[in-house]
Short mmCIF file of C-alpha atoms and ligand atoms in Angstrom, two decimals:
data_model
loop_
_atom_site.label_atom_id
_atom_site.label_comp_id
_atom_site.label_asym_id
_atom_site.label_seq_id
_atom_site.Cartn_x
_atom_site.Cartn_y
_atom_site.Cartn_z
CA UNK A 110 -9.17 -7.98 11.07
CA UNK A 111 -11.02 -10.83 11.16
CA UNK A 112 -14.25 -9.59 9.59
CA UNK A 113 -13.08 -8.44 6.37
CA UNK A 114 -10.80 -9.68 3.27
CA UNK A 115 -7.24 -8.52 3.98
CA UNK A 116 -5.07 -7.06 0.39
CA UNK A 117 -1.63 -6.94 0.73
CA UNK A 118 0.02 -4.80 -2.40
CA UNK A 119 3.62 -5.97 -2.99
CA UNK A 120 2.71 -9.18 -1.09
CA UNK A 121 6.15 -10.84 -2.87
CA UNK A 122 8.60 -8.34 -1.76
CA UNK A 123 10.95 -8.42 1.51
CA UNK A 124 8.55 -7.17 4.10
CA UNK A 125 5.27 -8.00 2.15
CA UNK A 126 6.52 -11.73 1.63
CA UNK A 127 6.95 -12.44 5.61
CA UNK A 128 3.97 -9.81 6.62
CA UNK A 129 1.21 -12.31 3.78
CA UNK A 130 3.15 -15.76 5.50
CA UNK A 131 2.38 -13.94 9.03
CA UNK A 132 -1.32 -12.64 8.13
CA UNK A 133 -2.35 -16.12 6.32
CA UNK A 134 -0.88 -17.87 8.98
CA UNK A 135 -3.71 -16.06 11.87
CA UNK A 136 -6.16 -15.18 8.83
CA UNK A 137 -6.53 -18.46 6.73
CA UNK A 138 -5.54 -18.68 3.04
CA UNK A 139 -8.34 -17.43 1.84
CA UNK A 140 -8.99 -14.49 3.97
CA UNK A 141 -6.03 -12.75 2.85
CA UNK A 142 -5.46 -11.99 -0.86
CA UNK A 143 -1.55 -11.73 -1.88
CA UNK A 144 -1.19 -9.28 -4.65
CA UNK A 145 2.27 -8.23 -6.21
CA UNK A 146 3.37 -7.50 -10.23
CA UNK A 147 5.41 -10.49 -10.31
CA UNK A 148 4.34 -14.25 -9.25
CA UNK A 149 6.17 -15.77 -5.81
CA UNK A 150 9.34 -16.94 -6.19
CA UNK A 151 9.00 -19.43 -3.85
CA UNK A 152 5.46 -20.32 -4.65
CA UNK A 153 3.96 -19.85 -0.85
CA UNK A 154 0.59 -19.16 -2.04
CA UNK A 155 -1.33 -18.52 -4.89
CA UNK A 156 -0.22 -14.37 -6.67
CA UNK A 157 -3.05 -12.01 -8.01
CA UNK A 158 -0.66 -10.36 -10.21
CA UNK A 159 -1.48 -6.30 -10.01
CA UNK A 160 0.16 -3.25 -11.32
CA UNK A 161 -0.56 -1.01 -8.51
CA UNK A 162 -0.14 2.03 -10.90
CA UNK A 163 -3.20 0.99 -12.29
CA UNK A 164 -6.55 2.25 -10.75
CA UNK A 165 -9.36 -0.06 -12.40
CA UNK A 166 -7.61 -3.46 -11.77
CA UNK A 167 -6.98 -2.12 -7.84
CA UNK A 168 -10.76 -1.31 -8.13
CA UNK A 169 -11.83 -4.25 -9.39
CA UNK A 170 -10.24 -6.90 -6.94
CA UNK A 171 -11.18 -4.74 -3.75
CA UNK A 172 -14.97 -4.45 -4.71
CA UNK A 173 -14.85 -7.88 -5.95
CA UNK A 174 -13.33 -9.31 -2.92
CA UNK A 175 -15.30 -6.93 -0.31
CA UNK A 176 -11.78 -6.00 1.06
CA UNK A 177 -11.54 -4.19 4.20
CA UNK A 178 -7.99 -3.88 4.87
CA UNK A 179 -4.84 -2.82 3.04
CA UNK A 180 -1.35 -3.70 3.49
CA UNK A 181 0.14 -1.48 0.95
CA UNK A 182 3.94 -2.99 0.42
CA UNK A 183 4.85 -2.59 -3.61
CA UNK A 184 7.25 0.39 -3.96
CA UNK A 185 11.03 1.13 -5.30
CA UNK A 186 13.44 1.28 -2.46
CA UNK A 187 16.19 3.68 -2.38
CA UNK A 188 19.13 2.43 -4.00
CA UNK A 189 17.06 1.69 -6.98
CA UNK A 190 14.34 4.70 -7.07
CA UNK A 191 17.55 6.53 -7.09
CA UNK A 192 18.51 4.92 -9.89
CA UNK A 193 14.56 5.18 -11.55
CA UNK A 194 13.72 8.58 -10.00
CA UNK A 195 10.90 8.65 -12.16
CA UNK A 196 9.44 5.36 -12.16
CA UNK A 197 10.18 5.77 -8.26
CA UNK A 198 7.69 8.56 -7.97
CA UNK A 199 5.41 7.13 -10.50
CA UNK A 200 4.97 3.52 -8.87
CA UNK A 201 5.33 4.80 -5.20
CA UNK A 202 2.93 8.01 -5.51
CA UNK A 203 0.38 6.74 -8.17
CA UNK A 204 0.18 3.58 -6.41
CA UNK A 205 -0.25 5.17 -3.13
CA UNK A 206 -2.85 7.35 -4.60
CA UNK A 207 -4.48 4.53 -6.53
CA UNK A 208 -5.16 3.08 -2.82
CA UNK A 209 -6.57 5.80 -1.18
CA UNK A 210 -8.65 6.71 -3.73
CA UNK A 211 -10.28 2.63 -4.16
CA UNK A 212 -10.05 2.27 0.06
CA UNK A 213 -11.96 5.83 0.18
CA UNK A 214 -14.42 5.23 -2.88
CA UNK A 215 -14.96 1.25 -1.59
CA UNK A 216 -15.24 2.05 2.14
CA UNK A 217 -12.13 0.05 3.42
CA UNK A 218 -12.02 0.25 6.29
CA UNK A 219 -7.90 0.08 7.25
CA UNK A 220 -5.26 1.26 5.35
CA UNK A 221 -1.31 0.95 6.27
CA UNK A 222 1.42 3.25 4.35
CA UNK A 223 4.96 1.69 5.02
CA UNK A 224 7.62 4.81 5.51
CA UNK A 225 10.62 4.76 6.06
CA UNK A 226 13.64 6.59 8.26
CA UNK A 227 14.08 7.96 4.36
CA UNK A 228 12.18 10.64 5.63
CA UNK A 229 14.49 11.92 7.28
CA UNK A 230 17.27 14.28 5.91
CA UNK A 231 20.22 16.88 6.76
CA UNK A 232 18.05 19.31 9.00
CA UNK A 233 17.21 16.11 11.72
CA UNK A 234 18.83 15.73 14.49
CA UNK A 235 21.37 12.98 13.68
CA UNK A 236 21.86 11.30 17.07
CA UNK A 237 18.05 11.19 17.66
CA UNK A 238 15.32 11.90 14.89
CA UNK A 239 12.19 13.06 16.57
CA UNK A 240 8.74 11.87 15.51
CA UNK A 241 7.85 15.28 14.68
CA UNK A 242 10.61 17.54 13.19
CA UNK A 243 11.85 18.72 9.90
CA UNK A 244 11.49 16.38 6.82
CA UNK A 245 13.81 17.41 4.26
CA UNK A 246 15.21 13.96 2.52
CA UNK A 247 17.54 14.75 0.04
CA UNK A 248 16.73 11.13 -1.87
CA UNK A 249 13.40 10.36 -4.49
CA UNK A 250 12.21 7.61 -2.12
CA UNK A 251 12.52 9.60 0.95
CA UNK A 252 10.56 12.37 -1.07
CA UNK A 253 7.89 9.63 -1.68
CA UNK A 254 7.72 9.20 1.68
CA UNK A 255 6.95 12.23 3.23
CA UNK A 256 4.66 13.15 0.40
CA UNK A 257 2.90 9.50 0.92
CA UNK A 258 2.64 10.40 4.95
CA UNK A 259 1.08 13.46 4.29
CA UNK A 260 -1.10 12.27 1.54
CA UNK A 261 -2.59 9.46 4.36
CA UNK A 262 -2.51 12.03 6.88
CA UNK A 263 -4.56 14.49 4.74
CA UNK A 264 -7.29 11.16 3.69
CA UNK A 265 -8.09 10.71 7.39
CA UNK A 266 -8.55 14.37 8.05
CA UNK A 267 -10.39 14.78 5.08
CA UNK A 268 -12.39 11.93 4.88
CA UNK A 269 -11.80 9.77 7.73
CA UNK A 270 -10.23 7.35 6.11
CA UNK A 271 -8.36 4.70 9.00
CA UNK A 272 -4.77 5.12 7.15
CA UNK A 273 -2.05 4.04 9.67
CA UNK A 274 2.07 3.94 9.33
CA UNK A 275 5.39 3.19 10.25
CA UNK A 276 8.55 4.26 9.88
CA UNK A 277 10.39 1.18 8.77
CA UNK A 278 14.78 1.40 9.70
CA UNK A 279 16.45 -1.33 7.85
CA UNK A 280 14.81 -4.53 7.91
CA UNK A 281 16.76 -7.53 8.34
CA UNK A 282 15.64 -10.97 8.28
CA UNK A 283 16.53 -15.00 6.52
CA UNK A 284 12.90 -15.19 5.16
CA UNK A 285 13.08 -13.12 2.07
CA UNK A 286 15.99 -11.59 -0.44
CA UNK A 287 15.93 -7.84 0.12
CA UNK A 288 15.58 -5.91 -3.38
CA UNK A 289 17.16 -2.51 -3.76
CA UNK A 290 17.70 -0.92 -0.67
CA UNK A 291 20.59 0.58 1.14
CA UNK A 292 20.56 -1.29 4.24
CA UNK A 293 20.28 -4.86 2.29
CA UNK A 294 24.23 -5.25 2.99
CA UNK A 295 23.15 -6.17 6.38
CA UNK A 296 21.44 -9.33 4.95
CA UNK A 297 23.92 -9.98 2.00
CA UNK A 298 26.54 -10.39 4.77
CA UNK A 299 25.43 -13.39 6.08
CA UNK A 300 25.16 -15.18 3.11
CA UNK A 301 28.69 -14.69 2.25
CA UNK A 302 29.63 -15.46 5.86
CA UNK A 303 27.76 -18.82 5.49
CA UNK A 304 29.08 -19.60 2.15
CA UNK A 305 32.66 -18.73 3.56
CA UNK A 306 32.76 -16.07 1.06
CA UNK A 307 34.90 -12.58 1.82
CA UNK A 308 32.07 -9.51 1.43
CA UNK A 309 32.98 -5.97 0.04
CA UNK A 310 30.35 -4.34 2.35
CA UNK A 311 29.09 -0.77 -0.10
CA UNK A 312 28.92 1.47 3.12
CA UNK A 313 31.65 3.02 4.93
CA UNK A 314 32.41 0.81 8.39
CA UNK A 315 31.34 3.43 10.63
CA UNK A 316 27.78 4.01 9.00
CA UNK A 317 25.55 3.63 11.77
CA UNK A 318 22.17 3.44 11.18
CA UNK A 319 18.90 2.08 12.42
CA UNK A 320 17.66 -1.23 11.71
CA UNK A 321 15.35 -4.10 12.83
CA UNK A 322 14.89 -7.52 12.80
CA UNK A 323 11.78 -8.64 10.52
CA UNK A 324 10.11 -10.55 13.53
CA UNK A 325 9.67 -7.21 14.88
CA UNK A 326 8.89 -4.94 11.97
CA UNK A 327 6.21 -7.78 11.24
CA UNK A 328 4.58 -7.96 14.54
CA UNK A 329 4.98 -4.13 15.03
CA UNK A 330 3.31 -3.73 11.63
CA UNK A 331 -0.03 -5.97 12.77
CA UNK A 332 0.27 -4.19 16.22
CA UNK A 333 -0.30 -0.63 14.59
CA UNK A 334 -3.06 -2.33 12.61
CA UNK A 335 -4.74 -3.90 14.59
CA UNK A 336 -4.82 -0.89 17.47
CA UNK A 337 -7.96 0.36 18.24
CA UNK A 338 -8.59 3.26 16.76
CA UNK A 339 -8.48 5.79 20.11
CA UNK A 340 -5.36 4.59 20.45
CA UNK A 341 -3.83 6.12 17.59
CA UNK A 342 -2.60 9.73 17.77
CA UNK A 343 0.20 10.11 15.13
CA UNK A 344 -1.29 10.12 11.74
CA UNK A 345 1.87 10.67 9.30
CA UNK A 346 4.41 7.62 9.89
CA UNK A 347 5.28 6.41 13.33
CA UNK A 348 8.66 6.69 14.40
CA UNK A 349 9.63 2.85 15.33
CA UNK A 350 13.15 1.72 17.10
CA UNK A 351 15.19 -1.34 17.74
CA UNK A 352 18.51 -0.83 17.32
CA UNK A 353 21.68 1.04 15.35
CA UNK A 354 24.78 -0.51 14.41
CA UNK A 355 27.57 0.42 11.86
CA UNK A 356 29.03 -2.34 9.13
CA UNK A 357 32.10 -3.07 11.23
CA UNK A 358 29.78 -3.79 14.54
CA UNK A 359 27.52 -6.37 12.60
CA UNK A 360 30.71 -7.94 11.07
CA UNK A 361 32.03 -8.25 14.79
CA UNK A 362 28.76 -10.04 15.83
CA UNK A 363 28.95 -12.55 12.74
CA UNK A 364 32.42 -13.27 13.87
CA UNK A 365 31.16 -15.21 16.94
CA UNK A 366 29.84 -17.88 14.97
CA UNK A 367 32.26 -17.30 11.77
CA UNK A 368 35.58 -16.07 13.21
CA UNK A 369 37.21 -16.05 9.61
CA UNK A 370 34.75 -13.70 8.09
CA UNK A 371 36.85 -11.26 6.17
CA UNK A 372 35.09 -7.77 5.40
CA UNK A 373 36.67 -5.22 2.97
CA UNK A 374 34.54 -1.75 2.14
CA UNK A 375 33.92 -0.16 -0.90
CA UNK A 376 31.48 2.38 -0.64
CA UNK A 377 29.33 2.97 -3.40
CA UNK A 378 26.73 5.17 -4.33
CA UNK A 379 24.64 4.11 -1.91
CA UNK A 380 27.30 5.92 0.80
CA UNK A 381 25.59 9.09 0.17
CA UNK A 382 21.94 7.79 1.01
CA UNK A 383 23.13 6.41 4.13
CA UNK A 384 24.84 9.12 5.27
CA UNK A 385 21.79 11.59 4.78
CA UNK A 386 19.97 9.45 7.72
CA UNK A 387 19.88 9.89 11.09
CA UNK A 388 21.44 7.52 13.11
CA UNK A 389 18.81 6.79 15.99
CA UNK A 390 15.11 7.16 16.11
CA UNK A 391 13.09 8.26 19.14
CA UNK A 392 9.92 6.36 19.12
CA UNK A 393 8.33 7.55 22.48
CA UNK A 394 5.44 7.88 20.32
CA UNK A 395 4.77 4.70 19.29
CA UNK A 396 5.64 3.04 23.16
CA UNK A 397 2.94 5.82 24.57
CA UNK A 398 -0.08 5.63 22.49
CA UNK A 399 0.02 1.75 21.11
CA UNK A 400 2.71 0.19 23.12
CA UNK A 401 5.33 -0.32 20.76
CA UNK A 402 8.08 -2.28 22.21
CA UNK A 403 11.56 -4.21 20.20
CA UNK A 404 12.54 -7.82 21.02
CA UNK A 405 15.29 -8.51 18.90
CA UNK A 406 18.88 -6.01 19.48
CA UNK A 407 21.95 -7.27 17.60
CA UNK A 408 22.89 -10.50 19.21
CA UNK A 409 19.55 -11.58 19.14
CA UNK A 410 19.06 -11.08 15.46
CA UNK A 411 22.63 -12.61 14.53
CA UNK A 412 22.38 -15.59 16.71
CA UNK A 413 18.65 -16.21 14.76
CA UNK A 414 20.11 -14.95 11.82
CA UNK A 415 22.83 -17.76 11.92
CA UNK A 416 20.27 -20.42 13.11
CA UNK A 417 17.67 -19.80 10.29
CA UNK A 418 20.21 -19.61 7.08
CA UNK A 419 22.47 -22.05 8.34
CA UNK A 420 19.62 -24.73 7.18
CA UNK A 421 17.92 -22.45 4.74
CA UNK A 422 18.15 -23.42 1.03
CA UNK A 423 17.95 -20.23 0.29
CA UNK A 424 21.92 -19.69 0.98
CA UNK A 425 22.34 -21.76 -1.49
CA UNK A 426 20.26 -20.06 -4.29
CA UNK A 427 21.68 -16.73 -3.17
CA UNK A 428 25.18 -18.25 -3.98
CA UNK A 429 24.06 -19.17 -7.69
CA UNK A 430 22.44 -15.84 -8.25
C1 VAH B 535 15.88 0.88 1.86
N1 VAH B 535 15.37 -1.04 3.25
O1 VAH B 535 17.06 0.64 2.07
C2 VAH B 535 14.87 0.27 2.80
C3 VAH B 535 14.62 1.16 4.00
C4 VAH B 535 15.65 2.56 5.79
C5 VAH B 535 15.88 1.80 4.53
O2 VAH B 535 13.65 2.09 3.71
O3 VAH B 535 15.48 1.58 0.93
#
């Protein structure tokens, strides 16, 4: 990707905040343009501040900046699009949209669509969800996803537009604060354990469900994008694995480095999304045509976990929010 302008939308967000440090970091600065509706919290780099929902500005920055690649990140995530439904489906499908109609119209030349195991919904197989299989989510963001999917699928067949995507489990990781989803207990939990705080975890202890470290959805993320193009034989969202693990098993891994940790569970709303996902993905797929391959199971991620936020400043300003 090194002979075009790289635009990352929702550049300030969980993933897109680690995914910009990662692409700046091989790109330069200046080669990749960080775009999000809100300035960076921790001022990393300089924000082009862009409503996504609107066409002309998204227009305007991609011709003006000959962009030929799209990281497209800004979206409501679960917890809160259920709370939004409509401003869910406006800022996840006109924004979506809004890009594939600018990357079609201004020749772009890659496009990625991050999904999401969302997709999935009570007619997949719960043990295993297949990369090709029934997609009937019963949430607004898993609704945005399929229809997203299938809105990139239909711009390549239609116009040959490069769109590529995954879909994301729950992303963990000590770089960013996650922001609305149902899987961000799994990163809330460490701060408390750090802070020697008890947590009141909002899933049952036996939810199982399948997550990733941020190392790898960031790396598996470039990966897909930078594939060459023969390579790629799934066109809606790639199934992607690392791991599955329940509340009560993470809680058990924190406990080797903070024995006292004391979890009680309150399930909230956010119960009910959980429990409409499968509980592991098969991502033969991904490991066949492109290689795909996880690093990081659950020791891994809570030993680095541990080792990153026991230093990280950010504990701290998670304990005064
Ligand atoms: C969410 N973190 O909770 C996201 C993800 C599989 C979950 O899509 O909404």
């Amino acid at each position: 990707m090194e002979d075009a302008k790289i635009l990352v939308t929702g550049a300030n967000g969980q993933i897109g905040t680690v995914l910009t440090k990662a692409l700046k970091a091989t790109y330069g600065d200046t080669h990749v343009i960080a775009t999000d509706i809100r300035p960076a919290t921790q001022g990393m780099w300089k924000t082009h501040i862009l409503d996504v929902t609107q066409r002309s500005a998204l227009e305007e920055v991609v011709h003006r900046e000959k962009v030929g690649y799209i990281f497209h990140l800004a979206a409501l995530l679960s917890a809160t699009a259920e709370q939004k439904p409509q401003q869910a489906w406006e800022v996840n499908m006109s924004g979506w949209t809004n890009v594939l109609e600018v990357a079609h119209a201004q020749g772009v030349r890659r496009v990625f669509f991050p999904s999401s195991i969302a997709v999935f919904g009570p007619h997949t197989h719960r043990q295993l969800a297949p990369q090709f299989g029934p997609l009937t989510p019963t949430t607004i963001y898993g609704v945005t996803k399929v229809a997203g999917e299938l809105l990139g699928q239909y711009y390549w067949h239609k116009y040959g537009l490069d769109v590529r995507s995954l879909r994301y489990p729950g992303i963990v990781g000590y770089q960013s604060l996650p922001g609305g989803g149902t899987t961000d207990y799994a990163i809330d939990i460490f701060y408390k354990a750090l802070q020697g705080q008890p947590y009141t975890c909002f899933l049952n202890p036996d939810t199982r469900l399948p997550m990733m470290y941020m190392d790898d959805a960031i790396r598996a993320t470039i990966e897909l994008m930078k594939a060459p193009v023969s390579k790629i034989r799934v066109r809606i969202g790639y199934n992607i694995a690392a791991m599955s693990f329940t509340p009560a098993q993470l809680a058990e891994a924190i406990r080797t480095y903070i024995p006292d940790l004391q979890v009680t569970y309150r399930p909230d709303f956010r119960q009910e999304i959980a429990a409409s996902w499968p509980e592991q993905i098969d991502d033969t797929h991904a490991r066949n045509d492109w290689e795909w391959q996880s690093h990081f199971d659950l020791d891994a991620m809570t030993q680095d976990m541990i080792t990153h936020l026991k230093d990280n400043a950010m504990a701290l300003s998670q304990s005064q929010q």
